[in-house]
CSV table of C-alpha atoms in Angstrom, one decimal:
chain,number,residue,atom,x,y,z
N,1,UNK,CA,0.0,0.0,0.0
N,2,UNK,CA,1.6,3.1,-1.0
N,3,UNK,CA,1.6,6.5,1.5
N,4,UNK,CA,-1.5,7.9,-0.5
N,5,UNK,CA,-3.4,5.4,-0.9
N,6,UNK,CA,-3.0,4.3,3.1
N,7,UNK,CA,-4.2,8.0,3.8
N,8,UNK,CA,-7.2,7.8,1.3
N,9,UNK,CA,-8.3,4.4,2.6
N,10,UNK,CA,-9.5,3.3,5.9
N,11,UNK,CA,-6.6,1.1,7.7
N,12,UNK,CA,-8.3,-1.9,7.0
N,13,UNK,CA,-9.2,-1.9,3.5
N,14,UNK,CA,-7.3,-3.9,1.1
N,15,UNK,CA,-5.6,-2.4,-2.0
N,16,UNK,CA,-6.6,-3.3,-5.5
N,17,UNK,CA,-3.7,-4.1,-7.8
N,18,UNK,CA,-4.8,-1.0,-9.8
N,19,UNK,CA,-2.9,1.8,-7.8
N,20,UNK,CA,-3.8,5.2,-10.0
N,21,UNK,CA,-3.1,7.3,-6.7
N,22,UNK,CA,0.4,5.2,-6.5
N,23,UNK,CA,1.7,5.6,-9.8
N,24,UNK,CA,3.9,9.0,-9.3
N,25,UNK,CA,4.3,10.8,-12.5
N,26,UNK,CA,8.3,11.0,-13.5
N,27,UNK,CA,9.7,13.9,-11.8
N,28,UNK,CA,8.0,13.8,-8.7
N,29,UNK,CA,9.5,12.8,-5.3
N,30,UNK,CA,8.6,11.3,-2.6
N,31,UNK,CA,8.6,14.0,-0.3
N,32,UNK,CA,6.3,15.5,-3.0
N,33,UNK,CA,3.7,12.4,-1.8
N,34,UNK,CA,4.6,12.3,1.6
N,35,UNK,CA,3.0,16.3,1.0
N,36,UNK,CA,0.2,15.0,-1.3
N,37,UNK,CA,-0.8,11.9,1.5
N,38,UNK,CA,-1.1,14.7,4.4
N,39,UNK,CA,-3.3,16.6,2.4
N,40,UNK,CA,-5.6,13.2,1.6
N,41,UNK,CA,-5.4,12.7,5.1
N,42,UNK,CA,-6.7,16.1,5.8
N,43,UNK,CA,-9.6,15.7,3.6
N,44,UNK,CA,-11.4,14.2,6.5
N,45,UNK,CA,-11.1,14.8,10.4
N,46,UNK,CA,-9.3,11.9,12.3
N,47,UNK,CA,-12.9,11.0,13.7
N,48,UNK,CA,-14.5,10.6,10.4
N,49,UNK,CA,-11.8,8.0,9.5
N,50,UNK,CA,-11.9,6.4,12.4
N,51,UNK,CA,-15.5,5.5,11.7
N,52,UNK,CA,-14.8,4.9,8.4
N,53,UNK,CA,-12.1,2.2,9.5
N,54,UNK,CA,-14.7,0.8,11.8
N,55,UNK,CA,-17.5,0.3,9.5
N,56,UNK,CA,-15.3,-0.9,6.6
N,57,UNK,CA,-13.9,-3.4,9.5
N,58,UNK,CA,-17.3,-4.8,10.1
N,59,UNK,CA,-18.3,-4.8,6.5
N,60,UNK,CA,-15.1,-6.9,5.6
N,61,UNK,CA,-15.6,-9.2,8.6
N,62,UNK,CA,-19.2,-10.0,7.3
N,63,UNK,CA,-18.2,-11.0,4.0
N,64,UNK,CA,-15.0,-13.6,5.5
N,65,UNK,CA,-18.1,-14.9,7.1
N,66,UNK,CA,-20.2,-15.5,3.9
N,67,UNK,CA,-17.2,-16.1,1.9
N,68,UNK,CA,-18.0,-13.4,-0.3
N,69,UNK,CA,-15.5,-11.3,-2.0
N,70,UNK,CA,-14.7,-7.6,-0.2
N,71,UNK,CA,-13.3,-5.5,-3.1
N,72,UNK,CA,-14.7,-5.6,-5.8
N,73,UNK,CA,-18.0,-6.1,-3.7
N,74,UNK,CA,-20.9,-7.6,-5.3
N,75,UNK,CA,-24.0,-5.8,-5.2
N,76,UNK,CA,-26.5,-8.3,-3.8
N,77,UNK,CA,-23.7,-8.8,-0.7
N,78,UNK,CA,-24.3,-5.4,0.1
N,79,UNK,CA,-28.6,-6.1,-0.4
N,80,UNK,CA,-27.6,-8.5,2.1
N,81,UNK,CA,-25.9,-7.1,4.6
N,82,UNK,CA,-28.0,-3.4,4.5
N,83,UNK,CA,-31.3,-5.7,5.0
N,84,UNK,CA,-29.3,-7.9,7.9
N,85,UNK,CA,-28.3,-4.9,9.4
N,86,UNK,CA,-32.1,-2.9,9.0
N,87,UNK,CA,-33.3,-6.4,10.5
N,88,UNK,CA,-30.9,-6.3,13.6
N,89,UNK,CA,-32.4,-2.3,14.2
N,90,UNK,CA,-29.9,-0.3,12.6
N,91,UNK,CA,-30.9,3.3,11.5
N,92,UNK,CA,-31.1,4.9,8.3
N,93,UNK,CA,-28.3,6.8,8.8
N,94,UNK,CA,-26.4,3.8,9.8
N,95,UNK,CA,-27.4,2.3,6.5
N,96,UNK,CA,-26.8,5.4,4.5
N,97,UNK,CA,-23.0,5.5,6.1
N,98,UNK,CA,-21.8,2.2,5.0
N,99,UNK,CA,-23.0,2.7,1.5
N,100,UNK,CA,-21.4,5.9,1.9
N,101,UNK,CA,-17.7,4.2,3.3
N,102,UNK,CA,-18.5,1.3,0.5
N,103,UNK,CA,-18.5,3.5,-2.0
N,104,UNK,CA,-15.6,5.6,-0.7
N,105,UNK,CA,-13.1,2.6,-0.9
N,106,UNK,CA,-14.2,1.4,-4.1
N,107,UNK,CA,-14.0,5.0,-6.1
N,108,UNK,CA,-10.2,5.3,-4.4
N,109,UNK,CA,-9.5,1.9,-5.8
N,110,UNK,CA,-10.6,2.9,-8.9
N,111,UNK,CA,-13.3,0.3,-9.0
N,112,UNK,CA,-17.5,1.1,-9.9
N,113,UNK,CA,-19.3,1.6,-6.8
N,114,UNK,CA,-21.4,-1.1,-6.1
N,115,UNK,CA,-23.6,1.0,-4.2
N,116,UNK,CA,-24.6,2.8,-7.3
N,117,UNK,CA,-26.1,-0.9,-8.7
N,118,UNK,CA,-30.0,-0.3,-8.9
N,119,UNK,CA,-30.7,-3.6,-6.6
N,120,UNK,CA,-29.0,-1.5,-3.9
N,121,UNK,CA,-31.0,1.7,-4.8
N,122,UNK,CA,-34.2,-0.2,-4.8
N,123,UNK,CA,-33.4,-2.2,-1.1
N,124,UNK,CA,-32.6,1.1,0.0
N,125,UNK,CA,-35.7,2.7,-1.0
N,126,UNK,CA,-37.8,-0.3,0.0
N,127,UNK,CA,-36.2,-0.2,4.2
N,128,UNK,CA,-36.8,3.5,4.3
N,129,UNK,CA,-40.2,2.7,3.3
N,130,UNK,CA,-40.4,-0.5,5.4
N,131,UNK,CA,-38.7,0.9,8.6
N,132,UNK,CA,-38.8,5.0,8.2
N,133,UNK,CA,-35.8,7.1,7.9
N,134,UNK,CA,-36.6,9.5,11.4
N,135,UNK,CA,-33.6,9.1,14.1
N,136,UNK,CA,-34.8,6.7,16.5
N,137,UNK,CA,-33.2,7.3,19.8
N,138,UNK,CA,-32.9,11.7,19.8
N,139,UNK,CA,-31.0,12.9,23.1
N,140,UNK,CA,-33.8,14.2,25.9
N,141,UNK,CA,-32.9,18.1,26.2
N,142,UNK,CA,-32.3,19.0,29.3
N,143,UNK,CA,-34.6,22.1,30.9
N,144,UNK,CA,-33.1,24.5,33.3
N,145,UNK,CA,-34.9,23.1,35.7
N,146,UNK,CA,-33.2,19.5,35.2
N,147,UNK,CA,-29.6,21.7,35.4
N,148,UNK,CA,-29.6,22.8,39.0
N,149,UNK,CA,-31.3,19.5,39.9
N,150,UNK,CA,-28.2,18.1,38.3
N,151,UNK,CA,-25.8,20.6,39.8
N,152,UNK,CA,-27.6,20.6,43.1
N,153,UNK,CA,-26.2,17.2,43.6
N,154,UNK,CA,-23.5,17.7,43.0
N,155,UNK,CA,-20.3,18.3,45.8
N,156,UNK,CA,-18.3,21.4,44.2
N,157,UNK,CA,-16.2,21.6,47.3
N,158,UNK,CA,-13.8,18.7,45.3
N,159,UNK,CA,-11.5,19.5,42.0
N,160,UNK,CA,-13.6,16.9,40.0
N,161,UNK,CA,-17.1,18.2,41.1
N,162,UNK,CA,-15.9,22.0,40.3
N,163,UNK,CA,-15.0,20.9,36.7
N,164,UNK,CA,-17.7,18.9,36.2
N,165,UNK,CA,-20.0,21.6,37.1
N,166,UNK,CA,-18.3,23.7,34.8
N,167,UNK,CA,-18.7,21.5,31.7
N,168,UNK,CA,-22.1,21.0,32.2
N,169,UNK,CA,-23.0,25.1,32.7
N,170,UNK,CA,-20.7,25.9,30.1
N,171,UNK,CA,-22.1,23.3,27.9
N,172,UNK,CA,-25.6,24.5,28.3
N,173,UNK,CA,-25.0,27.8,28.2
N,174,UNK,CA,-22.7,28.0,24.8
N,175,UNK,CA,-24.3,25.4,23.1
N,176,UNK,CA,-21.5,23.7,22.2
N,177,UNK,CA,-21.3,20.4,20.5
N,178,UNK,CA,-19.3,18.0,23.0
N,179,UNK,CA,-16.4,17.9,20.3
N,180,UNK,CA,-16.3,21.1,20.8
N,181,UNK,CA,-16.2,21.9,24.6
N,182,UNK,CA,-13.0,19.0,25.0
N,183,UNK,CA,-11.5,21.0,22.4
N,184,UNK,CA,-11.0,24.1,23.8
N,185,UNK,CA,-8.1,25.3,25.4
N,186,UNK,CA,-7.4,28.7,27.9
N,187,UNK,CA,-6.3,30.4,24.3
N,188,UNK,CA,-9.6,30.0,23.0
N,189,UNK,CA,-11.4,31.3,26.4
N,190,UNK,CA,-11.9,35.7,26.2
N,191,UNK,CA,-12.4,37.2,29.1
N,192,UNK,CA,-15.0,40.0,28.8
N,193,UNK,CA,-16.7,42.2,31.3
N,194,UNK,CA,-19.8,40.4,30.0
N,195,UNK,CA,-18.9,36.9,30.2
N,196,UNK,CA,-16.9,34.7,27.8
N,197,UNK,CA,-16.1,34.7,24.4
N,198,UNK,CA,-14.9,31.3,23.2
N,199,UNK,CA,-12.7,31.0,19.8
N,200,UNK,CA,-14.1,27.7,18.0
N,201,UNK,CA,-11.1,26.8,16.2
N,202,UNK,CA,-12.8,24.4,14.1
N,203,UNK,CA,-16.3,22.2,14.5
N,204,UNK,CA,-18.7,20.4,12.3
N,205,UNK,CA,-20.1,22.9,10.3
N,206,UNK,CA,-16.8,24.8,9.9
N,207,UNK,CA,-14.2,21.9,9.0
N,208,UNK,CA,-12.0,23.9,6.8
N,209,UNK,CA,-11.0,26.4,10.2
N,210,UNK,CA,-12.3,29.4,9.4
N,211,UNK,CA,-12.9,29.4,13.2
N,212,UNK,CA,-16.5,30.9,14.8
N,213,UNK,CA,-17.0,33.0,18.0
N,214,UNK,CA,-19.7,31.6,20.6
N,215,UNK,CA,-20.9,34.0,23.6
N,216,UNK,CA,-22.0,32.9,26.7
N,217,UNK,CA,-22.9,35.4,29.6
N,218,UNK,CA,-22.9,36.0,33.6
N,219,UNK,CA,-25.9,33.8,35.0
N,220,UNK,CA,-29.0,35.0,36.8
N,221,UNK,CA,-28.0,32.6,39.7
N,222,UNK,CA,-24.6,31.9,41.2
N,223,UNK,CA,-25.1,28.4,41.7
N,224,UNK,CA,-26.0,28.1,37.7
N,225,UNK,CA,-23.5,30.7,36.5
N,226,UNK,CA,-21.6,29.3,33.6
N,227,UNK,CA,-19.3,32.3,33.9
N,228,UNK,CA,-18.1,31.8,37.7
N,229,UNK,CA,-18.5,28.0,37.5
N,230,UNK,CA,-15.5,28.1,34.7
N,231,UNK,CA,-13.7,30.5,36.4
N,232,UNK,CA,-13.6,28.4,39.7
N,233,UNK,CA,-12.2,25.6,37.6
N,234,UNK,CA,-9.9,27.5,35.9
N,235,UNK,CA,-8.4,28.2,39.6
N,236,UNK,CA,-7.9,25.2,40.2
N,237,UNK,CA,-6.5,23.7,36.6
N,238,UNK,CA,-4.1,26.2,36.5
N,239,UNK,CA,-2.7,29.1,33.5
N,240,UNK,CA,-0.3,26.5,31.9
N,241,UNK,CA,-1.5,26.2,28.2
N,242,UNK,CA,-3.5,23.2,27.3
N,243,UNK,CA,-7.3,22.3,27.2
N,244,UNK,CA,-9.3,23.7,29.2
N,245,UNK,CA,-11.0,20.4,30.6
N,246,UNK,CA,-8.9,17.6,32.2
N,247,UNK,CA,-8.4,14.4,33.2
N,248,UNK,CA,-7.7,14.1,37.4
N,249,UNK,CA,-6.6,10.8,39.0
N,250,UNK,CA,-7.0,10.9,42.1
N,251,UNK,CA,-7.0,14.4,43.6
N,252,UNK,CA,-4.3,15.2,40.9
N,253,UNK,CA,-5.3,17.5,38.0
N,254,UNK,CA,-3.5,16.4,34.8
N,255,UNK,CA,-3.2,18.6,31.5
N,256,UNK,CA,-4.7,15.5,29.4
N,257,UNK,CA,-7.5,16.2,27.3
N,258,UNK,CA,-10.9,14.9,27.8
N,259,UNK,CA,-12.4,12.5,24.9
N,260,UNK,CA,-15.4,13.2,23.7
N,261,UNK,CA,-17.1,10.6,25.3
N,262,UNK,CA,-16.5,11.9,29.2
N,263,UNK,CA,-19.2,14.4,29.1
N,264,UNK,CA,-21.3,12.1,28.0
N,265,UNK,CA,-21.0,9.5,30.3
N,266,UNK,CA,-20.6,12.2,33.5
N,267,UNK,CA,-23.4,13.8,32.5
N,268,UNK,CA,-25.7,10.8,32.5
N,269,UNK,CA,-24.5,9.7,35.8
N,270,UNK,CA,-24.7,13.1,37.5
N,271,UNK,CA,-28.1,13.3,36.2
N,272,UNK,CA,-28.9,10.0,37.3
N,273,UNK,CA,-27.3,10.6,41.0
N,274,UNK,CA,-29.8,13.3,40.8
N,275,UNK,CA,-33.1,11.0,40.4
N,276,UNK,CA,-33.2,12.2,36.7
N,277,UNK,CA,-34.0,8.9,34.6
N,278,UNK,CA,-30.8,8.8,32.2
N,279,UNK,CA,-32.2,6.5,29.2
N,280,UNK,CA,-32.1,9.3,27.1
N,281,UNK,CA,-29.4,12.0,28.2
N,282,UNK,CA,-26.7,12.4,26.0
N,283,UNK,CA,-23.9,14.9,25.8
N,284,UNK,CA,-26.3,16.6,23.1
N,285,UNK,CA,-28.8,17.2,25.6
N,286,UNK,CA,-27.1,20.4,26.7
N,287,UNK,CA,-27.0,21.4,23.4
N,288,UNK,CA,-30.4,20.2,22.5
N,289,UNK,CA,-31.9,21.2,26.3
N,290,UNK,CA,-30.3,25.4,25.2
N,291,UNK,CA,-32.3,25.4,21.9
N,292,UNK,CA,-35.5,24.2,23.6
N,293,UNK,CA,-35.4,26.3,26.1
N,294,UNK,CA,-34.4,29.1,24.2
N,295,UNK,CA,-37.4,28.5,21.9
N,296,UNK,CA,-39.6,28.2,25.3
N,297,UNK,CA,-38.4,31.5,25.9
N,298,UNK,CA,-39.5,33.1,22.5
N,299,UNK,CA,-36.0,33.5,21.7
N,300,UNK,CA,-36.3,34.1,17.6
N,301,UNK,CA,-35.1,31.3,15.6
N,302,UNK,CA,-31.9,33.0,14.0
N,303,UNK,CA,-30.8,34.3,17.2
N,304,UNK,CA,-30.9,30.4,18.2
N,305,UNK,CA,-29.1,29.4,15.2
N,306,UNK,CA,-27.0,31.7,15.6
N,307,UNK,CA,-25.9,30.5,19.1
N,308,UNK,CA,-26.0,26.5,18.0
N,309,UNK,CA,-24.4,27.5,14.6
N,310,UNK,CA,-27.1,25.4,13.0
N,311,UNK,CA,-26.7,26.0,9.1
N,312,UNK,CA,-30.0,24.2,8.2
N,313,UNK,CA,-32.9,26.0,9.9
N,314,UNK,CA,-34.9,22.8,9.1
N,315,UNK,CA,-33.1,21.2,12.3
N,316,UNK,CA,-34.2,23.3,14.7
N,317,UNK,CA,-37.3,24.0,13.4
N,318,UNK,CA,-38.4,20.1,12.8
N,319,UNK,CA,-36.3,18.5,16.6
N,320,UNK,CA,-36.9,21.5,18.8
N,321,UNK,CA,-39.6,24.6,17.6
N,322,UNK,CA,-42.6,22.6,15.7
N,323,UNK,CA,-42.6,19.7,19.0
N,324,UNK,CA,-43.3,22.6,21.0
N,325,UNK,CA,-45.7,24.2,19.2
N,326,UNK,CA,-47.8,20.9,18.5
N,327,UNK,CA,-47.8,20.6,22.3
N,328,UNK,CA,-49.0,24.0,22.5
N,329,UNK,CA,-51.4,24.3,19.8
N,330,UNK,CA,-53.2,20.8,19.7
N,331,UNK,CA,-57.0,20.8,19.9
N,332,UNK,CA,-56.5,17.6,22.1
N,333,UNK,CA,-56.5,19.9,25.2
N,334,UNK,CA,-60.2,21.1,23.8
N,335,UNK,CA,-61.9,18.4,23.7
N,336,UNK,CA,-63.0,17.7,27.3
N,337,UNK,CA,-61.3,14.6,27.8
């Protein structure tokens, strides 16, 4: 596997003896695709190919099973496997991504993309029509009532409850995609007499850098203040540069980085130490739980999107407005049940 084709390609797909990204033109170096590989690689964040390598990994484990062939893959294996996988629960957008990631290795090996085929098309068609296409498990928002039950509970007199705190106010206050909030570091955090302004270096919507500026304000409450809660963590953390949330062992505070999975899981247990039922409570709930509550508020949409950095309007009108306003509007409540 040449150095370009391992940086188009997910770690575990195989190469195809036809190697067009391989074959270096004469008078080209290999420095000059060492340079070419790093911008493949670039192409895609380091998350996207790790799910890429993941679903590839599965997809290529399934065929060893049936003793199909991997690459080139025949189009009735992947009938197969979609309608196994649609059978076993998988969503839509599960589907959709390994078609996706299928036909992603097969265009870099130069080979026709056997999602393309119109059996594929047509199974496609038929499970959205068979099992809808609607995310199936959407993270509860969180109301700001939920919050200080959450934060209530939790002992802020320890270095581990002060940043916890901290990520959860902070995360409901800015809005911020959990990606996001273990990304930052002290740089990114602007102290104004107003609150914060914090520097997005780079997120979903913005993957080329151009960077965005998120506000977030003193609290009406000290106990909720997303402004003081960060600033009591940042005490304790420390000035040296680094991300702003960190690992502790023990009662030591580290300069590692979070993963993007801590807030997640702390949040669903601090919530649950609360008596909050966690089934449902994600990271995304602090996101989700600001734009609800904003719209509760009669907060105007752009001024929401412009907070959540939503570039589809549809989203927030169609998983946090138009739920509200059937619950507000529906003629159930006047009919004298």
């Amino acid at each position: 596997m040449t150095t370009m084709m391992s940086a188009a390609l997910p770690a575990t797909a195989p190469v195809h003896p036809v190697d067009p990204i391989g074959i270096m033109p004469r008078g080209l170096t290999d420095t000059d695709g060492e340079r070419i590989a790093t911008a493949i690689a670039a192409a895609r964040t380091e998350s996207t190919r790790r799910v890429y390598a993941g679903v590839w990994s599965r997809w290529e484990r399934w065929c060893a099973g049936r003793g199909v062939t991997v690459l080139p893959s025949d189009p009735l294996a992947v009938c197969a496997y979609l309608t196994e996988q649609a059978a076993a629960g998988r969503a839509m957008g599960t589907l959709d991504l390994i078609c996706t990631v299928i036909r992603h290795v097969h265009l870099t090996c130069d080979l026709h993309n056997p999602a393309d085929a119109l059996a594929v098309r047509q199974v496609r068609r038929g499970l959205r029509r068979t099992y809808g296409s609607a995310p199936r498990r959407l993270a509860r928002p969180l109301s700001v009532e939920e919050i200080r039950q959450i934060i209530h509970g939790i002992d802020r007199s320890t270095p581990i409850g002060v940043r916890d705190a901290a990520i959860i106010l902070l995360g409901y206050a800015s809005a911020l995609r959990r990606s996001e909030l273990v990304a930052l570091t002290l740089a990114d955090v602007e102290d104004k007499p107003a609150g914060f302004l914090l520097h997005i270096r780079r997120s979903k919507t913005d993957p080329e850098g151009h960077g965005e500026v998120v506000g977030v304000a003193h609290g009406q409450h000290a106990a909720t203040d997303p402004v003081a809660a960060l600033n009591a963590w940042r005490e304790i953390r420390g000035a040296a540069p680094g991300p702003v949330f960190t690992r502790i062992w023990g009662s030591t505070v580290s300069l590692q980085a979070l993963s993007g999975h801590v807030p997640a899981r702390m949040l669903r247990a601090r919530a649950e130490a609360a008596g909050l039922d966690g089934t449902r409570i994600t990271a995304h709930s602090m996101r989700a739980g600001h734009a609800t509550t904003a719209a509760l508020a009669g907060v105007p949409l752009d001024r929401i999107a412009a907070q959540t950095r939503h570039k589809d309007l549809s989203v927030l009108l169609n998983r946090y407005i138009r739920p509200l306003e059937a619950l507000a509007t529906t003629s159930s409540k006047d009919l004298g049940l």
